[in-house]
Amino acid sequence: MEEKIFNKVGEFQYSSEAFIYKAKLESEGVAVFVRDNHTIDSDPFLSNAIGGVKLFVKAEDYEKAVKIFSEISKFSVDDEGKLIKCPNCGTEKAQLLTTVKNFKSLFSFLFSFLVMALPIYNKYNYKCENCNFEF
Ligand SMILES: [Zn+2]
């Protein structure tokens, strides 16, 4: 068996999401490798079929990358990477109702994140940390 050099840290439906995380990881000194982003950019409908845009990091950086993910996943961003604003009070502290508490829940969070990217689930995804308004 070959030694596993790269570990997958995340999958994203859109490459714009993937690059937000990539930029953050790189700013923390973690080398990031993106797979399948060109395929998806040329045909977004392929994204689900091939499992989305995938981010890989070196095995030695994996735990650090997961930790960074859990930190930046705390507040939700839209497709352009801007923090989602509460429509009630305007605070940019919208949280996905699924919150990340540990490594294990990070993966279920990422999964639910992908699932909730479907329009049908888009309505009540967020809760404002400031006024508790759900939207
Ligand atoms: Zn609010």
CSV table of C-alpha atoms and ligand atoms in Angstrom, one decimal:
chain,number,residue,atom,x,y,z
A,1,MET,CA,0.0,0.0,0.0
A,2,GLU,CA,1.2,3.5,-0.8
A,3,GLU,CA,1.3,6.0,1.9
A,4,LYS,CA,-1.6,8.4,1.8
A,5,ILE,CA,-0.2,11.8,1.1
A,6,PHE,CA,-3.3,13.9,0.6
A,7,ASN,CA,-6.5,14.0,2.6
A,8,LYS,CA,-9.8,15.4,1.5
A,9,VAL,CA,-11.1,18.2,3.8
A,10,GLY,CA,-14.2,19.2,2.0
A,11,GLU,CA,-16.5,19.1,-1.0
A,12,PHE,CA,-18.4,22.0,-2.4
A,13,GLN,CA,-21.1,22.3,-5.0
A,14,TYR,CA,-19.6,25.5,-6.4
A,15,SER,CA,-16.0,26.3,-6.9
A,16,SER,CA,-16.6,29.8,-5.5
A,17,GLU,CA,-17.3,28.2,-2.1
A,18,ALA,CA,-14.3,26.0,-2.4
A,19,PHE,CA,-12.0,28.9,-3.1
A,20,ILE,CA,-13.3,30.8,0.0
A,21,TYR,CA,-12.1,27.9,2.1
A,22,LYS,CA,-8.9,27.5,0.0
A,23,ALA,CA,-8.0,31.1,0.5
A,24,LYS,CA,-8.5,30.9,4.3
A,25,LEU,CA,-6.5,27.7,4.6
A,26,GLU,CA,-3.7,29.2,2.6
A,27,SER,CA,-3.7,32.3,4.8
A,28,GLU,CA,-3.1,29.9,7.7
A,29,GLY,CA,-0.1,28.3,5.9
A,30,VAL,CA,-1.9,25.2,4.7
A,31,ALA,CA,-1.2,24.1,1.1
A,32,VAL,CA,-4.5,23.3,-0.6
A,33,PHE,CA,-5.1,21.3,-3.7
A,34,VAL,CA,-8.4,21.7,-5.7
A,35,ARG,CA,-9.9,18.9,-7.8
A,36,ASP,CA,-12.6,19.1,-10.4
A,37,ASN,CA,-13.2,22.8,-10.3
A,38,HIS,CA,-12.6,23.3,-14.0
A,39,THR,CA,-15.1,20.6,-14.9
A,40,ILE,CA,-17.8,22.1,-12.7
A,41,ASP,CA,-17.1,25.6,-13.9
A,42,SER,CA,-17.7,24.5,-17.4
A,43,ASP,CA,-20.9,22.6,-16.5
A,44,PRO,CA,-22.4,23.3,-13.0
A,45,PHE,CA,-24.9,20.5,-13.5
A,46,LEU,CA,-22.1,18.0,-13.4
A,47,SER,CA,-21.3,19.1,-9.8
A,48,ASN,CA,-23.6,16.7,-8.0
A,49,ALA,CA,-22.7,13.9,-10.4
A,50,ILE,CA,-19.0,13.9,-9.7
A,51,GLY,CA,-19.3,14.9,-6.0
A,52,GLY,CA,-18.6,18.6,-6.2
A,53,VAL,CA,-15.3,20.6,-6.1
A,54,LYS,CA,-13.0,18.8,-3.7
A,55,LEU,CA,-10.3,20.3,-1.5
A,56,PHE,CA,-7.3,18.3,-0.5
A,57,VAL,CA,-4.5,19.0,1.9
A,58,LYS,CA,-1.4,17.2,2.8
A,59,ALA,CA,-1.9,14.5,5.4
A,60,GLU,CA,0.3,16.3,7.9
A,61,ASP,CA,-1.9,19.5,7.6
A,62,TYR,CA,-5.1,17.6,7.9
A,63,GLU,CA,-6.0,18.2,11.6
A,64,LYS,CA,-5.0,21.9,11.3
A,65,ALA,CA,-7.2,22.2,8.2
A,66,VAL,CA,-10.2,20.6,9.9
A,67,LYS,CA,-9.8,23.0,12.8
A,68,ILE,CA,-9.7,26.0,10.5
A,69,PHE,CA,-12.8,24.7,8.8
A,70,SER,CA,-14.7,24.5,12.0
A,71,GLU,CA,-13.8,28.0,12.9
A,72,ILE,CA,-14.7,29.6,9.6
A,73,SER,CA,-17.9,27.6,9.3
A,74,LYS,CA,-19.3,29.3,12.3
A,75,PHE,CA,-20.9,32.1,10.4
A,76,SER,CA,-22.7,31.5,7.1
A,77,VAL,CA,-21.7,33.1,3.8
A,78,ASP,CA,-23.5,33.4,0.5
A,79,ASP,CA,-22.3,32.4,-2.9
A,80,GLU,CA,-20.1,35.4,-3.2
A,81,GLY,CA,-18.5,34.7,0.2
A,82,LYS,CA,-20.2,37.6,2.0
A,83,LEU,CA,-21.6,37.0,5.4
A,84,ILE,CA,-25.3,36.5,5.3
A,85,LYS,CA,-27.2,39.3,6.9
A,86,CYS,CA,-30.1,38.9,9.3
A,87,PRO,CA,-33.2,40.3,7.5
A,88,ASN,CA,-34.6,41.3,10.9
A,89,CYS,CA,-31.8,43.3,12.6
A,90,GLY,CA,-29.1,43.4,9.8
A,91,THR,CA,-26.4,41.7,11.9
A,92,GLU,CA,-23.9,39.6,9.9
A,93,LYS,CA,-23.9,36.8,12.4
A,94,ALA,CA,-26.2,34.3,10.7
A,95,GLN,CA,-25.5,30.7,11.8
A,96,LEU,CA,-26.5,27.6,10.1
A,97,LEU,CA,-28.8,25.8,12.5
A,98,THR,CA,-26.4,22.9,12.3
A,99,THR,CA,-23.5,24.1,14.3
A,100,VAL,CA,-20.1,22.5,14.3
A,101,LYS,CA,-19.0,21.4,17.7
A,102,ASN,CA,-16.3,18.8,17.0
A,103,PHE,CA,-14.5,17.0,14.2
A,104,LYS,CA,-17.2,14.4,13.9
A,105,SER,CA,-20.0,16.9,13.5
A,106,LEU,CA,-17.9,18.8,11.0
A,107,PHE,CA,-18.5,16.1,8.5
A,108,SER,CA,-22.2,16.0,9.1
A,109,PHE,CA,-22.2,19.7,8.9
A,110,LEU,CA,-20.5,19.7,5.5
A,111,PHE,CA,-23.0,17.1,4.3
A,112,SER,CA,-26.0,19.1,5.5
A,113,PHE,CA,-24.4,22.2,4.0
A,114,LEU,CA,-24.4,20.5,0.6
A,115,VAL,CA,-27.9,19.2,1.1
A,116,MET,CA,-29.2,22.6,2.1
A,117,ALA,CA,-27.7,24.1,-1.0
A,118,LEU,CA,-30.7,22.7,-2.8
A,119,PRO,CA,-33.3,25.4,-3.2
A,120,ILE,CA,-36.1,23.5,-1.5
A,121,TYR,CA,-34.2,23.7,1.8
A,122,ASN,CA,-33.0,27.2,1.5
A,123,LYS,CA,-35.7,29.0,3.4
A,124,TYR,CA,-35.0,28.3,7.1
A,125,ASN,CA,-31.4,27.6,7.1
A,126,TYR,CA,-30.2,30.3,9.3
A,127,LYS,CA,-30.5,31.7,12.7
A,128,CYS,CA,-29.4,35.2,13.7
A,129,GLU,CA,-27.0,35.1,16.7
A,130,ASN,CA,-28.0,38.6,17.7
A,131,CYS,CA,-31.8,38.5,17.7
A,132,ASN,CA,-32.5,34.7,17.2
A,133,PHE,CA,-34.6,35.4,14.1
A,134,GLU,CA,-34.7,32.4,11.9
A,135,PHE,CA,-34.8,32.8,8.2
B,1,ZN,ZN,-31.0,39.4,13.8
